[in-house]
Amino acid sequence: MQSAFATALLEPELPPPAGLVAPADPTQRFNVYRNNVVFGLVRALASGFPATEQIVGAAFFAAMARAYVLAEPPRSPVLLQYGETLPDFIAGFAPAASLPYLADVARLEALRSRVHHAADADAVSPSILARLDPTGLQQMRCRLHPACALLRSSHPVATIWAMNSGAMPLQEIADWTPEDALVLRAGQGLTQRVEIRRLPPGGGAFLGAAQEGLPLGEAAAIAFTETTDFDLAAALAALFTDGLITAIQTA
Amino acid sequence: MLPIATGTGFKPEHFAALRESPRSIGFIEVHAENYLGDGGLPHAMLADLRRDHALSLHGVGLSIGGEGALDAGHLRRLRALCDRYEPQSFSEHLAWSSHGGVYLNDLLPLPYTEATLKRVRDHVGQTQDVLGRRILLENPATYVSFGASTIPETEFLAEIAARCGCGLLLDVNNVYVACRNRGEDPADYLRRFPHQHVGEIHLAGHDATTDGHGAPLWIDHHGAPVADPVWALYDEALRLCGAVATLIEWDNDLPAWPVLAAEAAKAQAVLDGLRQAA
């Protein structure tokens, strides 16, 4: 019974399962469940991807989200991370092909949800730096905070996100360059909030390498290879002042 | 046990208002699944409120009425959540929401037969064993019934409660919505409900509308004030059950806190009236 019921919920063309009883048309009644399931999930996606919705408009987003829901319904009763695969779906969604940056904006918003719910952890104090000589610092490997995430995009994703989330006025982007974005939690306890920051040149390469567990000296070399504009001192300071490091391993 | 008072569903939008006037309501209720993330602001808020408020954890994803086995991993996560917050109550629904590994995000109806009775009994028993506590099981809002059903819903719930030792969550709005949709008398359903097992009452708003063919249809949407006929049924429910912890559910088109608090106060006045009369 539930197999036919569940299948018909997600396939609008199918008739309702046999055996339903109501004092009105059972198909009409079954459609209430169809609507609850699909509309409820579309609404959940809209709340997790507000900038993506802002870019394409509510009607387009609802149609795209509905197609996603029918293709990839949730596999868990915990919906907090539902939509993690929506960005890939968007990348292959033909009607959105004229917006090649849309999938990356959605990736940024998926990371925003993940960071919002990620585990709490204490950051390493910046005072640790005083105990390291330059060689020690070069060889130091870091474990980054579970509540931070990096997105390296070939589009100006942080700027597009900011303009479509009310953080920046909407205007033409004259300099269409790739951007690296850092998603992190700022503040503590009840005052914490998720922030999205555009990283300076080389910042994404450095942070990505550090996140993979490479020694900071190697991470810096990778960043310098990408751009001579990389500011190592500023990138190191940010790691500590933003509380992004939860453990270190020296030598 | 929840205090015999009125509470509201907690939404983060109302955090500041609740914190400014602690104990303005009798308890708060949250959907357990919204707090199964690892950390961050949701847990910071709930932990903060928990210090001043009795808590009801309300599960919406266990699929107790499902044909398949219960999700053991989900049950373990719920146990951990209970251990962390020590709620005064844990409740779930006489419904299913998962099938074949897909979570359908709605509380779906099941036929009431000897076979489904045994299954639900097993699932409630297993849930209580893993959680290490007595749970409350809620009557569903439904839009269809099944030709295969042989047991009235009130008898089905009475049997589950008697055999499993669980309590029942009487959702008065669901009674109204489901009975009207079945063409039955909600007051008659209420009289036949096993009152002695009721550990909590839910009140919520619904939409009295029509289907695509113009036939009347009542939809449980938790997005409006409690309707007058539901308030009338609530009076009757309290007369039958005695004073019971009562929750105002408002999940969609969320109002400002004073509006929700006023709904809770309205229910509290009915509860207080009953206790004075007693």
Short mmCIF file of C-alpha atoms in Angstrom, two decimals:
data_model
loop_
_atom_site.label_atom_id
_atom_site.label_comp_id
_atom_site.label_asym_id
_atom_site.label_seq_id
_atom_site.Cartn_x
_atom_site.Cartn_y
_atom_site.Cartn_z
CA MET A 1 0.00 0.00 0.00
CA GLN A 2 2.61 2.56 1.06
CA SER A 3 4.76 1.80 -1.96
CA ALA A 4 1.96 2.77 -4.38
CA PHE A 5 1.07 5.77 -2.20
CA ALA A 6 4.69 7.00 -2.06
CA THR A 7 5.24 6.50 -5.80
CA ALA A 8 2.08 8.40 -6.71
CA LEU A 9 3.02 11.28 -4.40
CA LEU A 10 6.12 12.02 -6.46
CA GLU A 11 4.63 11.24 -9.89
CA PRO A 12 1.89 13.77 -10.59
CA GLU A 13 0.79 11.97 -13.77
CA LEU A 14 -0.12 8.78 -11.91
CA PRO A 15 -3.62 8.18 -10.53
CA PRO A 16 -3.85 7.98 -6.72
CA PRO A 17 -3.35 4.54 -5.18
CA ALA A 18 -6.36 2.21 -5.08
CA GLY A 19 -8.47 1.85 -1.97
CA LEU A 20 -8.78 5.48 -0.88
CA VAL A 21 -12.15 6.53 0.55
CA ALA A 22 -13.52 10.06 0.97
CA PRO A 23 -16.88 11.80 0.72
CA ALA A 24 -15.32 13.83 -2.15
CA ASP A 25 -13.18 12.91 -5.17
CA PRO A 26 -10.25 10.84 -3.77
CA THR A 27 -7.91 12.28 -6.42
CA GLN A 28 -8.60 15.79 -5.19
CA ARG A 29 -7.97 14.64 -1.64
CA PHE A 30 -4.78 12.79 -2.60
CA ASN A 31 -3.56 15.98 -4.25
CA VAL A 32 -3.52 17.63 -0.82
CA TYR A 33 -0.77 15.18 0.18
CA ARG A 34 1.04 15.71 -3.13
CA ASN A 35 0.94 19.43 -2.55
CA ASN A 36 2.08 19.13 1.08
CA VAL A 37 5.05 16.97 0.11
CA VAL A 38 6.26 18.93 -2.90
CA PHE A 39 5.34 22.44 -1.76
CA GLY A 40 6.77 21.79 1.71
CA LEU A 41 10.11 20.72 0.26
CA VAL A 42 10.17 23.57 -2.27
CA ARG A 43 9.56 25.99 0.59
CA ALA A 44 12.38 24.41 2.61
CA LEU A 45 14.72 24.88 -0.37
CA ALA A 46 13.64 28.49 -0.86
CA SER A 47 14.48 29.25 2.76
CA GLY A 48 17.96 27.75 2.35
CA PHE A 49 18.73 29.37 -1.03
CA PRO A 50 17.37 32.93 -0.77
CA ALA A 51 19.98 34.60 -3.02
CA THR A 52 19.56 31.92 -5.69
CA GLU A 53 15.81 32.56 -5.54
CA GLN A 54 16.37 36.32 -5.67
CA ILE A 55 18.43 35.97 -8.87
CA VAL A 56 15.94 33.85 -10.82
CA GLY A 57 12.70 35.06 -9.22
CA ALA A 58 10.23 33.13 -7.07
CA ALA A 59 8.33 31.46 -9.92
CA PHE A 60 11.44 30.19 -11.71
CA PHE A 61 12.97 29.02 -8.45
CA ALA A 62 9.79 27.15 -7.46
CA ALA A 63 9.66 25.36 -10.82
CA MET A 64 13.36 24.46 -10.63
CA ALA A 65 13.10 23.34 -7.00
CA ARG A 66 10.03 21.25 -7.83
CA ALA A 67 11.96 19.46 -10.59
CA TYR A 68 14.78 18.85 -8.11
CA VAL A 69 12.40 17.54 -5.41
CA LEU A 70 10.86 15.05 -7.85
CA ALA A 71 14.30 13.96 -9.12
CA GLU A 72 16.13 13.90 -5.78
CA PRO A 73 13.71 13.66 -2.84
CA PRO A 74 15.27 13.71 0.64
CA ARG A 75 16.87 10.52 1.94
CA SER A 76 16.78 11.57 5.60
CA PRO A 77 14.08 12.86 7.97
CA VAL A 78 16.55 15.57 8.97
CA LEU A 79 16.09 18.27 6.35
CA LEU A 80 18.73 20.67 7.68
CA GLN A 81 21.10 19.78 4.83
CA TYR A 82 18.47 18.95 2.20
CA GLY A 83 19.52 20.63 -1.03
CA GLU A 84 23.26 19.94 -0.77
CA THR A 85 23.04 18.47 -4.28
CA LEU A 86 20.82 21.29 -5.62
CA PRO A 87 23.87 23.22 -6.97
CA ASP A 88 24.89 20.27 -9.16
CA PHE A 89 21.29 19.90 -10.28
CA ILE A 90 21.23 23.59 -11.22
CA ALA A 91 24.48 23.18 -13.17
CA GLY A 92 22.72 20.63 -15.36
CA PHE A 93 19.31 22.37 -15.46
CA ALA A 94 18.92 23.49 -19.07
CA PRO A 95 16.51 26.41 -18.42
CA ALA A 96 19.17 27.99 -16.16
CA ALA A 97 22.02 27.54 -18.67
CA SER A 98 22.08 31.28 -19.43
CA LEU A 99 23.18 31.93 -15.81
CA PRO A 100 26.48 29.98 -15.60
CA TYR A 101 27.25 31.46 -12.15
CA LEU A 102 23.94 30.35 -10.59
CA ALA A 103 25.22 26.94 -9.47
CA ASP A 104 28.11 28.58 -7.60
CA VAL A 105 25.78 31.01 -5.81
CA ALA A 106 23.77 27.94 -4.76
CA ARG A 107 27.02 26.22 -3.66
CA LEU A 108 27.78 29.19 -1.47
CA GLU A 109 24.30 29.04 0.09
CA ALA A 110 24.58 25.27 0.66
CA LEU A 111 27.86 25.91 2.51
CA ARG A 112 26.13 28.65 4.48
CA SER A 113 23.55 26.12 5.76
CA ARG A 114 26.26 23.58 6.54
CA VAL A 115 28.29 26.13 8.51
CA HIS A 116 25.16 27.30 10.37
CA HIS A 117 24.61 23.78 11.77
CA ALA A 118 28.24 22.61 12.01
CA ALA A 119 29.72 21.45 15.31
CA ASP A 120 30.97 23.86 17.94
CA ALA A 121 34.71 23.79 18.66
CA ASP A 122 37.22 25.89 20.57
CA ALA A 123 39.77 27.79 18.52
CA VAL A 124 43.48 27.74 19.23
CA SER A 125 44.69 30.95 20.87
CA PRO A 126 46.84 33.28 18.72
CA SER A 127 49.36 33.29 21.61
CA ILE A 128 50.63 29.98 20.20
CA LEU A 129 52.38 31.99 17.49
CA ALA A 130 54.74 33.55 20.02
CA ARG A 131 56.11 30.10 20.84
CA LEU A 132 57.00 29.26 17.22
CA ASP A 133 60.12 30.28 15.34
CA PRO A 134 59.80 30.91 11.56
CA THR A 135 60.70 27.29 10.75
CA GLY A 136 58.11 26.01 13.21
CA LEU A 137 55.48 28.19 11.60
CA GLN A 138 56.42 26.92 8.12
CA GLN A 139 56.05 23.33 9.25
CA MET A 140 52.85 23.84 11.22
CA ARG A 141 49.80 21.91 10.01
CA CYS A 142 46.34 23.10 11.05
CA ARG A 143 42.97 21.54 11.60
CA LEU A 144 40.39 24.09 10.53
CA HIS A 145 37.15 24.72 12.41
CA PRO A 146 34.21 22.51 11.33
CA ALA A 147 32.16 25.68 10.94
CA CYS A 148 34.15 27.18 8.09
CA ALA A 149 34.06 26.39 4.40
CA LEU A 150 35.79 27.62 1.29
CA LEU A 151 34.36 28.09 -2.20
CA ARG A 152 36.70 28.77 -5.10
CA SER A 153 34.68 30.01 -8.04
CA SER A 154 35.50 31.03 -11.59
CA HIS A 155 32.79 33.69 -11.18
CA PRO A 156 32.63 36.73 -8.86
CA VAL A 157 30.46 34.60 -6.57
CA ALA A 158 30.88 36.52 -3.32
CA THR A 159 29.98 39.80 -5.02
CA ILE A 160 26.95 38.27 -6.76
CA TRP A 161 25.81 36.74 -3.48
CA ALA A 162 26.24 40.05 -1.63
CA MET A 163 24.22 41.92 -4.25
CA ASN A 164 21.39 39.41 -4.05
CA SER A 165 21.21 39.09 -0.29
CA GLY A 166 20.90 42.78 0.52
CA ALA A 167 24.52 43.06 1.71
CA MET A 168 25.51 45.21 -1.29
CA PRO A 169 23.48 47.34 -3.71
CA LEU A 170 22.68 45.64 -6.99
CA GLN A 171 24.84 47.08 -9.76
CA GLU A 172 26.66 46.03 -12.87
CA ILE A 173 29.85 44.05 -12.18
CA ALA A 174 32.45 45.79 -14.35
CA ASP A 175 35.32 43.51 -13.34
CA TRP A 176 34.07 39.96 -13.89
CA THR A 177 36.85 38.04 -12.13
CA PRO A 178 36.99 34.73 -10.27
CA GLU A 179 36.45 35.01 -6.52
CA ASP A 180 37.21 32.82 -3.51
CA ALA A 181 34.65 33.01 -0.71
CA LEU A 182 35.03 32.01 2.91
CA VAL A 183 31.93 30.99 4.90
CA LEU A 184 32.45 31.17 8.65
CA ARG A 185 30.72 31.77 11.97
CA ALA A 186 31.60 35.06 13.63
CA GLY A 187 30.85 35.72 17.28
CA GLN A 188 30.04 33.29 20.05
CA GLY A 189 27.01 31.66 21.63
CA LEU A 190 23.81 33.64 21.13
CA THR A 191 25.55 36.40 19.16
CA GLN A 192 27.11 34.10 16.55
CA ARG A 193 26.19 34.60 12.92
CA VAL A 194 27.24 33.10 9.61
CA GLU A 195 29.30 35.44 7.45
CA ILE A 196 30.43 35.19 3.85
CA ARG A 197 33.65 36.98 2.94
CA ARG A 198 35.43 37.52 -0.32
CA LEU A 199 39.05 36.43 0.17
CA PRO A 200 41.98 38.58 -1.03
CA PRO A 201 44.24 37.33 -3.86
CA GLY A 202 45.80 33.96 -3.04
CA GLY A 203 43.62 33.62 0.07
CA GLY A 204 41.62 30.75 -1.37
CA ALA A 205 44.68 28.82 -2.49
CA PHE A 206 46.32 29.27 0.93
CA LEU A 207 43.24 28.33 2.92
CA GLY A 208 42.42 25.38 0.67
CA ALA A 209 45.92 23.97 1.09
CA ALA A 210 45.85 24.55 4.86
CA GLN A 211 42.47 22.85 5.04
CA GLU A 212 43.92 19.81 3.29
CA GLY A 213 46.50 19.61 6.07
CA LEU A 214 49.55 20.87 4.16
CA PRO A 215 52.19 22.66 6.26
CA LEU A 216 51.65 26.43 6.22
CA GLY A 217 54.96 26.98 4.36
CA GLU A 218 53.76 24.80 1.49
CA ALA A 219 50.31 26.42 1.56
CA ALA A 220 51.98 29.84 1.26
CA ALA A 221 54.13 28.66 -1.65
CA ILE A 222 51.03 27.47 -3.50
CA ALA A 223 49.35 30.82 -2.92
CA PHE A 224 52.43 32.74 -4.15
CA THR A 225 52.56 30.55 -7.26
CA GLU A 226 48.98 31.55 -8.00
CA THR A 227 49.58 35.25 -7.43
CA THR A 228 52.48 37.39 -6.30
CA ASP A 229 49.88 39.67 -4.67
CA PHE A 230 49.33 37.12 -1.90
CA ASP A 231 49.71 38.72 1.56
CA LEU A 232 50.95 35.93 3.83
CA ALA A 233 51.05 38.00 7.02
CA ALA A 234 47.44 39.08 6.60
CA ALA A 235 46.29 35.54 5.71
CA LEU A 236 48.02 34.09 8.79
CA ALA A 237 46.59 36.76 11.05
CA ALA A 238 43.10 36.13 9.71
CA LEU A 239 43.38 32.40 10.43
CA PHE A 240 43.88 33.16 14.10
CA THR A 241 41.76 36.27 14.61
CA ASP A 242 38.78 34.58 12.95
CA GLY A 243 39.30 31.54 15.16
CA LEU A 244 39.55 29.19 12.20
CA ILE A 245 42.14 26.84 13.72
CA THR A 246 41.06 24.24 16.26
CA ALA A 247 44.27 22.21 16.48
CA ILE A 248 47.84 22.45 15.27
CA GLN A 249 50.61 20.00 14.69
CA THR A 250 54.20 21.24 14.59
CA ALA A 251 57.14 19.49 12.93
CA MET B 1 5.43 15.45 32.59
CA LEU B 2 4.71 18.84 31.08
CA PRO B 3 3.29 21.46 33.43
CA ILE B 4 -0.51 21.82 33.24
CA ALA B 5 -0.25 25.10 31.38
CA THR B 6 -0.17 26.44 27.83
CA GLY B 7 2.91 26.57 25.66
CA THR B 8 3.84 27.54 22.13
CA GLY B 9 5.97 26.09 19.40
CA PHE B 10 9.34 27.86 19.50
CA LYS B 11 10.63 29.66 16.43
CA PRO B 12 14.03 31.43 16.34
CA GLU B 13 12.23 34.64 15.24
CA HIS B 14 10.67 34.79 18.73
CA PHE B 15 13.86 34.13 20.68
CA ALA B 16 14.46 37.70 21.84
CA ALA B 17 10.85 38.17 22.96
CA LEU B 18 10.85 34.89 24.90
CA ARG B 19 14.13 35.73 26.55
CA GLU B 20 12.88 39.15 27.65
CA SER B 21 9.94 37.63 29.47
CA PRO B 22 10.95 34.19 30.71
CA ARG B 23 8.13 32.10 32.14
CA SER B 24 5.56 34.10 30.16
CA ILE B 25 4.42 30.73 28.84
CA GLY B 26 4.24 27.32 30.48
CA PHE B 27 6.52 25.43 28.10
CA ILE B 28 7.99 25.42 24.61
CA GLU B 29 7.84 22.74 21.96
CA VAL B 30 10.26 22.19 19.07
CA HIS B 31 10.40 19.75 16.21
CA ALA B 32 13.13 17.31 17.20
CA GLU B 33 14.43 17.04 13.62
CA ASN B 34 15.26 20.77 13.56
CA TYR B 35 17.78 20.18 16.36
CA LEU B 36 19.66 17.24 14.92
CA GLY B 37 22.41 19.46 13.52
CA ASP B 38 25.76 19.29 15.28
CA GLY B 39 25.99 22.77 16.77
CA GLY B 40 25.72 26.48 16.08
CA LEU B 41 23.04 29.02 16.88
CA PRO B 42 20.02 26.63 16.95
CA HIS B 43 21.52 24.67 19.86
CA ALA B 44 22.79 27.83 21.57
CA MET B 45 19.23 29.21 21.55
CA LEU B 46 17.55 26.01 22.68
CA ALA B 47 20.06 25.44 25.48
CA ASP B 48 19.52 29.00 26.65
CA LEU B 49 15.72 28.74 26.66
CA ARG B 50 15.83 25.30 28.25
CA ARG B 51 17.21 26.83 31.46
CA ASP B 52 13.96 28.74 32.01
CA HIS B 53 11.38 26.61 30.18
CA ALA B 54 9.89 23.17 30.31
CA LEU B 55 10.44 21.49 26.93
CA SER B 56 8.44 19.22 24.68
CA LEU B 57 10.33 17.49 21.87
CA HIS B 58 7.95 16.76 19.01
CA GLY B 59 9.21 14.32 16.39
CA VAL B 60 7.94 14.57 12.83
CA GLY B 61 10.21 12.12 11.01
CA LEU B 62 10.18 8.75 12.76
CA SER B 63 7.52 7.24 10.49
CA ILE B 64 5.97 5.14 13.25
CA GLY B 65 3.16 4.09 10.92
CA GLY B 66 5.62 3.02 8.20
CA GLU B 67 5.59 -0.43 6.63
CA GLY B 68 9.36 -0.64 6.86
CA ALA B 69 11.51 -0.94 9.97
CA LEU B 70 12.14 2.18 12.03
CA ASP B 71 15.34 4.05 11.14
CA ALA B 72 17.66 2.87 13.92
CA GLY B 73 20.14 5.68 13.31
CA HIS B 74 17.38 8.26 13.58
CA LEU B 75 16.14 6.70 16.81
CA ARG B 76 19.66 6.88 18.25
CA ARG B 77 19.94 10.55 17.29
CA LEU B 78 16.61 11.23 19.01
CA ARG B 79 17.85 9.43 22.12
CA ALA B 80 20.96 11.61 22.15
CA LEU B 81 18.79 14.72 21.79
CA CYS B 82 16.62 13.57 24.73
CA ASP B 83 19.75 12.95 26.80
CA ARG B 84 21.07 16.39 25.95
CA TYR B 85 17.91 18.42 26.68
CA GLU B 86 16.00 16.18 29.12
CA PRO B 87 12.59 17.20 27.77
CA GLN B 88 9.47 16.83 29.89
CA SER B 89 7.78 15.12 26.96
CA PHE B 90 8.57 13.41 23.67
CA SER B 91 5.80 12.94 21.13
CA GLU B 92 5.37 11.51 17.64
CA HIS B 93 2.54 10.84 15.19
CA LEU B 94 0.23 8.03 14.15
CA ALA B 95 1.42 8.44 10.56
CA TRP B 96 4.22 7.50 8.19
CA SER B 97 6.64 9.77 6.36
CA SER B 98 9.40 7.58 4.93
CA HIS B 99 9.26 4.78 2.42
CA GLY B 100 11.99 2.92 0.55
CA GLY B 101 14.66 5.23 1.94
CA VAL B 102 12.88 8.38 0.75
CA TYR B 103 11.66 10.92 3.31
CA LEU B 104 8.37 12.41 2.10
CA ASN B 105 8.19 15.32 4.56
CA ASP B 106 4.50 14.90 5.37
CA LEU B 107 2.46 12.95 7.92
CA LEU B 108 0.78 10.36 5.73
CA PRO B 109 -2.26 8.24 6.61
CA LEU B 110 -2.42 4.49 7.16
CA PRO B 111 -5.29 2.02 7.15
CA TYR B 112 -6.38 0.79 10.57
CA THR B 113 -6.31 -3.03 10.56
CA GLU B 114 -5.09 -5.81 12.84
CA ALA B 115 -1.86 -5.92 10.80
CA THR B 116 -1.13 -2.18 11.07
CA LEU B 117 -2.11 -2.25 14.74
CA LYS B 118 0.57 -4.83 15.44
CA ARG B 119 3.16 -2.89 13.45
CA VAL B 120 2.46 0.43 15.16
CA ARG B 121 2.47 -1.33 18.53
CA ASP B 122 5.91 -2.80 17.75
CA HIS B 123 7.23 0.57 16.55
CA VAL B 124 5.95 2.47 19.58
CA GLY B 125 7.40 -0.20 21.86
CA GLN B 126 10.77 -0.02 20.10
CA THR B 127 10.76 3.79 20.27
CA GLN B 128 10.03 3.78 23.98
CA ASP B 129 12.75 1.17 24.55
CA VAL B 130 15.42 3.16 22.69
CA LEU B 131 14.41 6.53 24.12
CA GLY B 132 14.07 5.03 27.58
CA ARG B 133 10.86 6.93 28.18
CA ARG B 134 7.11 6.89 27.65
CA ILE B 135 6.11 8.79 24.52
CA LEU B 136 2.89 10.49 23.43
CA LEU B 137 1.32 9.49 20.11
CA GLU B 138 -0.69 12.10 18.18
CA ASN B 139 -3.89 11.60 16.20
CA PRO B 140 -3.35 12.72 12.57
CA ALA B 141 -5.03 15.27 10.34
CA THR B 142 -6.19 13.23 7.35
CA TYR B 143 -7.72 13.90 3.94
CA VAL B 144 -8.53 10.33 2.91
CA SER B 145 -9.49 7.08 4.61
CA PHE B 146 -8.91 3.51 3.43
CA GLY B 147 -11.50 1.00 2.33
CA ALA B 148 -9.31 -1.61 4.03
CA SER B 149 -9.71 -0.06 7.49
CA THR B 150 -11.60 -2.19 10.00
CA ILE B 151 -10.86 -0.36 13.26
CA PRO B 152 -12.03 3.18 14.12
CA GLU B 153 -9.12 5.54 14.77
CA THR B 154 -10.16 6.18 18.39
CA GLU B 155 -10.17 2.42 19.11
CA PHE B 156 -6.85 2.02 17.30
CA LEU B 157 -5.26 4.69 19.50
CA ALA B 158 -6.86 3.27 22.65
CA GLU B 159 -5.42 -0.15 21.86
CA ILE B 160 -1.92 1.25 21.21
CA ALA B 161 -1.99 3.23 24.46
CA ALA B 162 -3.27 0.29 26.50
CA ARG B 163 -0.83 -2.24 25.05
CA CYS B 164 2.30 -0.03 24.86
CA GLY B 165 1.73 2.07 27.94
CA CYS B 166 2.26 5.22 25.86
CA GLY B 167 0.27 8.38 26.29
CA LEU B 168 -1.68 10.22 23.61
CA LEU B 169 -1.35 13.70 22.22
CA LEU B 170 -4.84 14.89 21.38
CA ASP B 171 -4.63 17.37 18.52
CA VAL B 172 -8.03 19.03 18.63
CA ASN B 173 -7.50 20.81 15.32
CA ASN B 174 -6.63 17.48 13.70
CA VAL B 175 -9.83 16.02 15.15
CA TYR B 176 -11.83 18.81 13.55
CA VAL B 177 -10.02 18.69 10.19
CA ALA B 178 -10.04 14.90 9.84
CA CYS B 179 -13.66 14.46 10.96
CA ARG B 180 -14.98 17.19 8.68
CA ASN B 181 -13.00 15.70 5.79
CA ARG B 182 -14.53 12.29 6.55
CA GLY B 183 -18.01 13.74 6.92
CA GLU B 184 -18.13 12.78 10.60
CA ASP B 185 -19.01 14.69 13.76
CA PRO B 186 -15.86 15.92 15.57
CA ALA B 187 -17.70 16.04 18.92
CA ASP B 188 -18.62 12.38 18.56
CA TYR B 189 -14.97 11.48 17.82
CA LEU B 190 -13.91 13.44 20.89
CA ARG B 191 -16.38 11.53 23.10
CA ARG B 192 -14.99 8.21 21.86
CA PHE B 193 -11.33 9.26 22.30
CA PRO B 194 -9.54 7.42 25.16
CA HIS B 195 -9.38 10.47 27.44
CA GLN B 196 -7.48 8.82 30.28
CA HIS B 197 -4.31 8.55 28.16
CA VAL B 198 -4.13 12.19 27.01
CA GLY B 199 -0.89 13.87 28.13
CA GLU B 200 -0.95 16.94 25.90
CA ILE B 201 -3.36 18.83 23.66
CA HIS B 202 -2.45 20.64 20.43
CA LEU B 203 -4.38 23.59 19.02
CA ALA B 204 -3.65 25.13 15.63
CA GLY B 205 -5.15 26.99 12.73
CA HIS B 206 -6.60 25.37 9.62
CA ASP B 207 -7.91 26.46 6.26
CA ALA B 208 -11.56 25.78 5.46
CA THR B 209 -11.48 25.76 1.66
CA THR B 210 -12.70 23.81 -1.36
CA ASP B 211 -11.02 21.28 -3.62
CA GLY B 212 -10.56 21.65 -7.38
CA HIS B 213 -14.16 20.49 -7.91
CA GLY B 214 -15.65 22.92 -5.40
CA ALA B 215 -16.22 20.30 -2.68
CA PRO B 216 -15.51 21.40 0.91
CA LEU B 217 -12.02 20.62 2.19
CA TRP B 218 -10.32 21.38 5.50
CA ILE B 219 -6.54 21.70 5.46
CA ASP B 220 -4.39 21.58 8.59
CA HIS B 221 -1.87 24.35 7.82
CA HIS B 222 -0.74 25.78 11.18
CA GLY B 223 -0.74 29.21 9.63
CA ALA B 224 -3.65 31.06 11.27
CA PRO B 225 -5.34 31.64 14.63
CA VAL B 226 -7.22 28.70 16.13
CA ALA B 227 -10.69 28.61 14.54
CA ASP B 228 -13.85 29.12 16.64
CA PRO B 229 -15.21 25.59 16.23
CA VAL B 230 -11.82 24.26 17.40
CA TRP B 231 -11.98 26.46 20.51
CA ALA B 232 -15.43 24.99 21.19
CA LEU B 233 -14.05 21.47 20.81
CA TYR B 234 -11.17 22.40 23.14
CA ASP B 235 -13.68 23.30 25.87
CA GLU B 236 -15.27 19.92 25.38
CA ALA B 237 -11.90 18.14 25.31
CA LEU B 238 -10.88 19.65 28.65
CA ARG B 239 -14.24 18.72 30.16
CA LEU B 240 -13.64 15.13 29.05
CA CYS B 241 -9.89 14.84 29.76
CA GLY B 242 -9.46 17.19 32.69
CA ALA B 243 -6.79 19.91 32.69
CA VAL B 244 -4.00 19.00 30.25
CA ALA B 245 -0.87 20.80 29.03
CA THR B 246 -1.91 22.64 25.86
CA LEU B 247 0.21 23.84 22.95
CA ILE B 248 -0.50 26.46 20.30
CA GLU B 249 1.16 25.35 17.04
CA TRP B 250 1.87 28.08 14.51
CA ASP B 251 4.45 27.05 11.92
CA ASN B 252 3.63 29.01 8.76
CA ASP B 253 2.98 32.71 8.14
CA LEU B 254 4.50 33.22 11.56
CA PRO B 255 2.95 36.14 13.48
CA ALA B 256 4.73 38.57 15.79
CA TRP B 257 5.25 37.17 19.28
CA PRO B 258 2.39 39.13 20.95
CA VAL B 259 -0.14 37.52 18.58
CA LEU B 260 1.08 34.02 19.41
CA ALA B 261 1.32 34.86 23.11
CA ALA B 262 -2.30 36.08 23.00
CA GLU B 263 -3.42 32.72 21.54
CA ALA B 264 -1.60 30.95 24.36
CA ALA B 265 -3.21 33.27 26.91
CA LYS B 266 -6.63 32.49 25.44
CA ALA B 267 -6.05 28.77 25.96
CA GLN B 268 -4.65 29.45 29.44
CA ALA B 269 -7.88 31.27 30.35
CA VAL B 270 -9.90 28.20 29.35
CA LEU B 271 -7.58 25.98 31.40
CA ASP B 272 -7.82 28.33 34.40
CA GLY B 273 -11.61 28.43 34.12
CA LEU B 274 -11.74 24.65 34.22
CA ARG B 275 -9.53 24.46 37.30
CA GLN B 276 -11.60 27.05 39.15
CA ALA B 277 -14.75 25.14 38.34
CA ALA B 278 -13.18 21.91 39.63
#
